[in-house]
Coordinates of C-alpha atoms in Angstrom, one line a residue:
M27 CA 0.0 0.0 -0.1
I28 CA 1.3 3.5 -0.9
H29 CA 0.6 6.0 1.4
I30 CA 1.2 9.8 0.6
K31 CA 0.3 12.8 2.6
T32 CA 0.1 16.3 1.5
Q33 CA -1.8 19.7 1.9
V34 CA -3.4 19.8 -1.6
G35 CA -4.0 16.6 -3.5
I36 CA -4.3 17.5 -7.5
I37 CA -5.9 15.1 -9.8
G38 CA -4.7 15.7 -13.4
A39 CA -1.1 17.1 -14.9
G40 CA -2.6 19.4 -17.5
P41 CA -2.0 23.0 -17.6
S42 CA -4.5 23.7 -14.7
G43 CA -3.2 20.9 -12.4
M44 CA 0.3 22.1 -13.2
V45 CA -0.2 25.9 -12.7
L46 CA -1.9 25.1 -9.4
A47 CA 1.0 23.0 -8.0
N48 CA 3.7 25.6 -9.1
W49 CA 1.6 28.5 -7.8
L50 CA 0.9 26.6 -4.4
R51 CA 4.8 26.0 -4.1
K52 CA 5.5 29.6 -4.7
H53 CA 3.3 30.4 -1.4
G54 CA 4.9 27.4 0.7
I55 CA 2.0 24.9 0.4
D56 CA 2.5 21.4 -0.3
A57 CA 0.9 19.5 -3.3
A58 CA 1.1 16.1 -4.6
I59 CA -0.1 15.3 -8.3
I60 CA -1.6 12.0 -9.7
E61 CA -2.1 11.7 -13.4
L62 CA -3.8 8.9 -15.2
R63 CA -1.7 9.0 -18.5
S64 CA 1.9 8.8 -19.3
R65 CA 4.1 11.9 -19.3
E66 CA 4.9 11.4 -22.9
Y67 CA 0.9 11.2 -23.5
V68 CA 0.1 14.5 -21.5
E69 CA 3.2 16.4 -23.2
G70 CA 2.2 15.2 -26.7
R71 CA -1.3 16.0 -26.4
V72 CA -2.1 18.7 -28.9
R73 CA -4.7 21.2 -27.8
A74 CA -5.4 24.8 -27.9
G75 CA -2.7 27.3 -28.8
L76 CA -4.2 30.5 -27.8
V77 CA -2.7 32.2 -24.6
E78 CA -4.8 35.1 -23.1
Q79 CA -3.3 38.2 -21.4
N80 CA -4.3 36.9 -18.0
T81 CA -2.7 33.4 -18.6
K82 CA 0.6 35.1 -19.7
D83 CA 0.4 37.4 -16.6
I84 CA 0.2 34.3 -14.6
L85 CA 2.9 32.5 -16.3
K86 CA 5.3 35.4 -15.8
E87 CA 4.5 35.8 -12.1
L88 CA 5.4 32.3 -11.6
G89 CA 8.8 32.9 -13.6
L90 CA 7.7 30.2 -16.1
D91 CA 7.2 32.2 -19.3
A92 CA 10.7 32.2 -20.8
R93 CA 10.2 29.9 -23.4
M94 CA 6.9 31.3 -24.2
K95 CA 8.4 34.7 -25.0
K96 CA 11.1 33.2 -27.0
E97 CA 8.9 30.7 -29.1
G98 CA 5.4 32.2 -28.8
I99 CA 4.0 34.4 -31.5
V100 CA 2.1 37.6 -30.1
H101 CA -1.0 38.8 -31.8
D102 CA -2.1 42.3 -31.6
G103 CA -5.2 41.6 -33.1
V104 CA -7.4 39.1 -35.3
Y105 CA -9.3 39.3 -38.7
L106 CA -13.0 38.5 -39.1
S107 CA -14.4 38.0 -42.6
F108 CA -17.7 37.6 -43.6
D109 CA -18.8 36.8 -47.6
E110 CA -15.2 37.5 -48.4
E111 CA -15.1 41.0 -46.7
R112 CA -12.5 41.2 -44.0
V113 CA -12.3 43.3 -40.9
H114 CA -9.4 43.7 -38.3
I115 CA -9.7 44.2 -34.7
P116 CA -6.7 45.7 -33.1
F117 CA -6.4 44.1 -29.6
G118 CA -3.8 46.5 -28.2
E119 CA -5.3 49.8 -29.5
L120 CA -8.7 48.8 -28.0
T121 CA -7.7 47.2 -24.6
G122 CA -4.8 49.5 -23.5
G123 CA -2.2 47.2 -24.6
R124 CA -3.7 43.7 -23.8
T125 CA -2.9 40.9 -26.5
I126 CA -2.8 37.0 -27.0
T127 CA 0.1 34.6 -27.8
I128 CA 0.1 31.7 -29.7
Y129 CA 1.8 29.1 -27.8
G130 CA 0.7 25.5 -27.8
Q131 CA -0.9 24.0 -24.6
Q132 CA 1.4 21.1 -24.7
E133 CA 4.3 23.5 -24.6
I134 CA 2.9 25.1 -21.6
T135 CA 2.5 21.8 -19.9
K136 CA 6.2 20.8 -20.8
D137 CA 7.6 24.0 -19.2
L138 CA 5.1 23.7 -16.1
T139 CA 6.1 19.9 -15.5
D140 CA 9.8 20.5 -16.1
A141 CA 9.7 23.4 -13.4
W142 CA 7.8 21.3 -10.9
L143 CA 10.1 18.1 -11.1
Q144 CA 13.4 20.2 -11.1
E145 CA 12.4 21.4 -7.6
G146 CA 11.6 17.8 -6.4
G147 CA 7.8 18.1 -6.7
E148 CA 5.7 15.0 -6.3
L149 CA 4.2 13.8 -9.5
H150 CA 2.8 10.4 -10.3
F151 CA 2.3 9.5 -14.1
E152 CA 0.1 6.4 -15.1
T153 CA -1.7 6.5 -11.6
R154 CA -5.4 6.1 -11.8
A155 CA -7.5 7.7 -9.0
T156 CA -10.2 5.2 -8.2
K157 CA -12.2 7.1 -5.5
I158 CA -12.5 10.3 -3.6
V159 CA -13.7 9.9 -0.1
D160 CA -14.2 11.8 3.2
F161 CA -14.3 15.3 1.1
D162 CA -16.8 16.4 3.5
T163 CA -14.2 16.3 6.6
K164 CA -11.1 18.1 7.3
R165 CA -9.0 15.0 5.8
P166 CA -10.1 13.8 2.4
K167 CA -8.4 11.1 0.8
I168 CA -7.8 10.1 -3.1
H169 CA -7.8 6.3 -3.5
F170 CA -5.4 5.4 -6.6
E171 CA -3.8 2.5 -8.3
K172 CA -0.2 2.6 -9.6
D173 CA 1.8 -0.1 -11.2
G174 CA -0.5 -2.6 -9.8
E175 CA -0.5 -1.5 -6.2
E176 CA -3.0 0.4 -4.3
G177 CA -2.5 3.6 -2.6
I178 CA -4.0 6.6 -0.8
L179 CA -3.3 10.1 -1.0
E180 CA -4.3 11.8 2.0
C181 CA -4.7 15.6 1.9
D182 CA -6.7 18.8 3.3
F183 CA -8.2 19.6 -0.1
V184 CA -8.6 17.7 -3.3
A185 CA -8.3 19.8 -6.5
A186 CA -10.0 17.8 -9.3
C187 CA -8.2 19.3 -12.5
D188 CA -8.9 15.8 -14.4
G189 CA -11.3 16.8 -17.2
F190 CA -15.0 15.9 -18.2
H191 CA -14.5 12.2 -17.8
G192 CA -12.4 12.4 -14.7
I193 CA -13.5 11.0 -11.3
G194 CA -13.7 14.7 -9.6
R195 CA -16.8 15.7 -11.5
K196 CA -18.5 12.3 -11.3
T197 CA -17.7 12.2 -7.3
L198 CA -19.3 15.8 -6.9
P199 CA -22.7 14.9 -5.5
K200 CA -25.5 14.9 -8.2
K201 CA -27.8 17.3 -5.9
S202 CA -25.4 19.7 -5.3
F203 CA -25.3 21.4 -8.7
Q204 CA -27.5 21.8 -12.0
S205 CA -26.0 21.0 -15.5
Y206 CA -26.3 23.5 -18.5
D207 CA -25.7 21.8 -22.0
I208 CA -25.8 23.0 -25.6
T209 CA -24.8 20.7 -28.5
Y210 CA -24.3 22.8 -31.9
P211 CA -25.3 21.1 -35.2
F212 CA -21.9 21.1 -36.6
S213 CA -18.2 20.2 -35.9
W214 CA -15.0 21.2 -36.9
L215 CA -12.6 19.5 -39.2
G216 CA -9.0 20.4 -38.1
I217 CA -5.8 19.8 -39.7
L218 CA -2.2 20.5 -39.1
A219 CA -0.2 21.5 -42.0
N220 CA 3.5 21.8 -42.4
V221 CA 3.2 25.0 -44.4
E222 CA 4.1 28.7 -43.5
P223 CA 1.0 30.5 -42.2
S224 CA -0.7 32.5 -44.9
T225 CA -1.6 35.2 -42.2
D226 CA -0.1 37.1 -39.6
E227 CA -3.1 36.8 -37.2
L228 CA -5.9 34.3 -36.9
I229 CA -8.7 34.7 -39.6
Y230 CA -12.3 33.7 -38.7
A231 CA -14.5 33.3 -41.7
Y232 CA -18.1 33.1 -42.5
H233 CA -19.0 31.4 -46.1
E234 CA -21.9 30.0 -47.6
N235 CA -20.1 27.0 -47.5
G236 CA -19.5 27.2 -43.8
F237 CA -17.1 28.4 -41.2
A238 CA -13.3 28.3 -41.5
L239 CA -10.7 29.4 -39.3
H240 CA -6.8 30.0 -40.1
S241 CA -4.8 29.7 -37.2
L242 CA -1.1 29.1 -36.6
R243 CA 1.4 27.0 -34.5
S244 CA 4.6 28.5 -35.7
E245 CA 6.4 30.1 -38.6
T246 CA 6.4 26.9 -40.5
V247 CA 3.1 25.0 -38.9
S248 CA -0.5 26.0 -39.7
R249 CA -3.6 24.9 -38.0
L250 CA -6.8 25.3 -39.9
Y251 CA -10.4 24.3 -39.4
V252 CA -13.6 24.0 -41.6
Q253 CA -17.1 23.5 -40.5
V254 CA -18.6 20.0 -41.3
D255 CA -21.7 18.1 -40.3
N256 CA -21.7 16.3 -36.9
D257 CA -21.8 13.0 -38.8
E258 CA -19.0 13.6 -41.2
S259 CA -15.9 11.4 -41.4
V260 CA -12.5 12.3 -41.8
D261 CA -12.2 9.8 -44.5
N262 CA -14.6 11.7 -46.8
W263 CA -12.1 14.6 -46.9
S264 CA -9.0 14.1 -49.2
D265 CA -6.1 16.8 -48.7
D266 CA -7.1 18.3 -52.0
R267 CA -10.7 18.6 -51.0
I268 CA -9.7 20.3 -47.6
W269 CA -7.4 22.8 -49.2
S270 CA -9.8 23.6 -52.0
E271 CA -12.5 24.3 -49.3
L272 CA -10.3 26.2 -47.1
S273 CA -9.4 28.4 -50.1
K274 CA -13.0 29.1 -50.8
R275 CA -14.1 29.9 -47.4
L276 CA -11.1 32.0 -46.2
A277 CA -11.0 33.8 -49.5
T278 CA -10.8 37.8 -49.8
P279 CA -9.7 39.7 -53.1
G280 CA -6.0 39.8 -53.3
W281 CA -5.2 37.3 -50.7
E282 CA -4.2 33.6 -51.3
L283 CA -3.7 30.5 -49.2
K284 CA -0.5 28.7 -48.8
E285 CA -0.9 24.8 -49.1
G286 CA 1.5 22.2 -47.8
P287 CA 1.7 18.7 -46.2
I288 CA -1.0 17.7 -43.9
V289 CA 0.3 15.8 -41.0
E290 CA -2.7 15.5 -38.8
K291 CA -6.5 15.5 -39.5
G292 CA -9.3 15.0 -36.7
I293 CA -12.9 16.2 -36.0
T294 CA -14.0 18.1 -33.0
P295 CA -17.5 18.4 -31.8
M296 CA -18.9 21.7 -30.7
R297 CA -20.5 22.0 -27.5
S298 CA -21.0 23.9 -24.2
H299 CA -21.3 22.3 -20.8
M300 CA -21.1 23.6 -17.5
I301 CA -22.3 22.9 -13.9
D302 CA -23.3 25.7 -11.3
S303 CA -21.1 24.3 -8.2
L304 CA -17.4 24.0 -8.5
R305 CA -17.2 22.7 -4.8
S306 CA -18.4 20.3 -2.4
G307 CA -16.8 20.4 1.0
R308 CA -13.2 20.2 0.3
L309 CA -13.4 18.7 -3.1
L310 CA -12.9 21.8 -5.7
L311 CA -13.2 21.4 -9.5
A312 CA -11.4 23.3 -12.1
G313 CA -11.5 23.3 -15.9
D314 CA -13.1 21.0 -18.0
A315 CA -14.2 19.1 -14.9
A316 CA -16.6 21.9 -14.5
H317 CA -17.1 23.4 -17.9
I318 CA -16.5 23.0 -21.5
V319 CA -16.6 25.8 -24.1
P320 CA -16.7 25.6 -27.9
P321 CA -13.2 26.3 -29.2
T322 CA -14.3 29.4 -31.2
G323 CA -13.4 31.7 -28.5
G324 CA -10.3 30.2 -27.4
K325 CA -11.2 30.1 -23.9
G326 CA -10.9 26.6 -22.8
M327 CA -7.4 26.5 -21.2
N328 CA -7.5 30.1 -20.2
L329 CA -10.8 29.6 -18.2
A330 CA -9.2 26.6 -16.5
I331 CA -6.2 28.7 -15.4
A332 CA -8.6 31.4 -14.4
D333 CA -10.4 28.9 -12.1
V334 CA -6.9 27.8 -10.7
K335 CA -6.2 31.7 -9.8
H336 CA -9.4 31.6 -7.6
M337 CA -8.6 28.3 -6.3
V338 CA -5.0 29.6 -5.3
D339 CA -6.3 32.6 -3.8
A340 CA -8.8 30.7 -1.5
F341 CA -6.0 28.0 -0.3
V342 CA -3.5 30.8 0.6
A343 CA -6.0 32.8 2.5
Y344 CA -6.8 29.5 4.2
Y345 CA -3.2 28.5 5.1
K346 CA -1.9 31.9 5.8
T347 CA -4.8 33.6 7.7
N348 CA -6.9 30.5 8.5
S349 CA -10.0 32.1 6.8
E350 CA -12.4 30.0 4.7
T351 CA -14.1 32.8 3.0
L352 CA -12.6 32.5 -0.3
L353 CA -13.2 28.8 -0.2
D354 CA -17.0 29.6 0.4
T355 CA -17.0 32.1 -2.4
Y356 CA -14.9 30.1 -5.1
T357 CA -17.8 29.0 -7.1
N358 CA -19.2 32.4 -7.4
D359 CA -16.0 34.0 -8.0
A360 CA -15.2 31.3 -10.9
L361 CA -18.6 31.3 -12.5
R362 CA -18.6 35.2 -13.2
R363 CA -15.8 34.7 -15.6
I364 CA -17.1 31.2 -16.9
W365 CA -20.5 32.5 -18.0
R366 CA -18.9 35.5 -19.6
A367 CA -16.5 33.0 -21.5
Q368 CA -19.6 30.9 -22.5
D369 CA -21.5 33.9 -23.7
F370 CA -18.7 35.0 -25.8
S371 CA -17.9 31.7 -27.2
N372 CA -21.5 31.3 -28.1
F373 CA -21.6 34.6 -29.6
M374 CA -18.4 33.9 -32.0
T375 CA -19.7 30.7 -32.7
K376 CA -23.3 31.8 -34.0
L377 CA -21.8 34.7 -35.9
F378 CA -19.5 32.7 -38.1
H379 CA -20.9 29.6 -38.4
K380 CA -23.5 28.7 -41.3
Q381 CA -26.6 27.8 -39.3
D382 CA -29.2 28.2 -42.0
A383 CA -29.7 28.8 -45.9
H384 CA -27.5 31.8 -47.3
G385 CA -30.1 34.7 -47.6
S386 CA -32.3 33.3 -44.7
F387 CA -33.6 35.2 -41.7
T388 CA -30.8 33.8 -39.6
Y389 CA -28.2 34.8 -42.2
R390 CA -29.3 38.3 -42.4
L391 CA -29.0 38.6 -38.8
Q392 CA -25.5 37.4 -38.9
K393 CA -24.7 39.9 -41.7
A394 CA -26.4 42.9 -39.8
K395 CA -24.0 42.1 -36.8
F396 CA -21.1 42.0 -39.1
D397 CA -22.0 45.5 -40.9
Y398 CA -22.4 46.8 -37.5
L399 CA -19.0 45.4 -36.5
K400 CA -17.3 47.3 -39.6
V401 CA -18.5 50.6 -38.3
S402 CA -18.5 50.4 -34.6
R403 CA -15.5 51.0 -32.4
A404 CA -17.6 50.0 -29.4
Y405 CA -18.6 46.6 -31.1
K406 CA -14.7 46.0 -31.9
T407 CA -13.9 46.9 -28.4
T408 CA -16.5 44.4 -26.9
I409 CA -14.9 41.6 -29.2
A410 CA -11.3 42.6 -28.2
E411 CA -11.9 42.9 -24.6
N412 CA -13.4 39.2 -24.4
Y413 CA -11.0 37.9 -26.9
V414 CA -7.7 38.7 -25.0
G415 CA -9.5 38.3 -21.6
L416 CA -11.0 40.6 -19.2
P417 CA -8.9 41.4 -16.3
F418 CA -9.7 39.6 -12.8
E419 CA -10.5 43.0 -11.5
S420 CA -13.6 43.3 -13.9
F421 CA -15.2 40.5 -12.0
K422 CA -15.0 41.9 -8.5
N423 CA -18.4 42.7 -6.6

């Protein structure tokens, strides 16, 4: 029997779990992490690549932003296209200098994991959490299995950063929360291509054939998406068909799409999910364990790390001043930003995805929003503020 004792037991070694561990250590609070997957799997898992200003500030505060500053690509705006007409949203100009950086989520995970382990942090990969017990007491326990041996992680608090399918969400008492869900009637077919990006900043595009997005991962790697039906199969999309459709949907006069070898294809469903309680006793949830947003607004990882910020504030107050006030307000503090992110992600999704016939009432409403966007600095500012991430101060009572 393996027996581990610590102050905060963390389930999940993704960005939120690793930010939490490193941040707690900065405050002298002990933590131990268990992770179901191998280190190679976690650090190779390609996910989001958009880093909000808040997330950048947190990584800087932790002293873990050196590689991101060196290798990341700072974006001071975004292009929004509708029926081959393109508008630029200048983030810095509209938000007092706030920007985003393109830097892969897996790269952030590597940086955080390296930092944690270099300082002797406790992290158990390929370890399956089997149950969480006694979280309504002052000494909860995480039961786990590692290499065929059973173990118990005994702690003051359990931080479940283990995703939608993790044990954290499943353990939260069903009567303690309400769920909210939207399943959108379309998905994204995404590709990773070894080709120089055709744009200096992201492009979101509405087209009568459906939505398209041009993102990037580096100066030589591009990430692109097209809207497809929910029952679509990757097998129906040859490389030629993908490039042809992207070229049509992203087109504007005088602009050309560069093509290159496609090294990865996959389909991502579009959905929103959340629960209205992130805590029960001494079990606290963060990230996908509590909420999922469609990728249109780039909020997933950033929202998870925002949860962690509130969690750290609560733990620091508890251990430094013996106050449970921020533990009691953790859910409400996190929910204000979560609902804002849900609304923005829903707005961007509905604005740029084809939902009805070209020329329909729904289409004309979308077009009216875009036409207003072209002439309204206030509308541009609303999008810019939400896209780069509103400061934490904006959500204080």
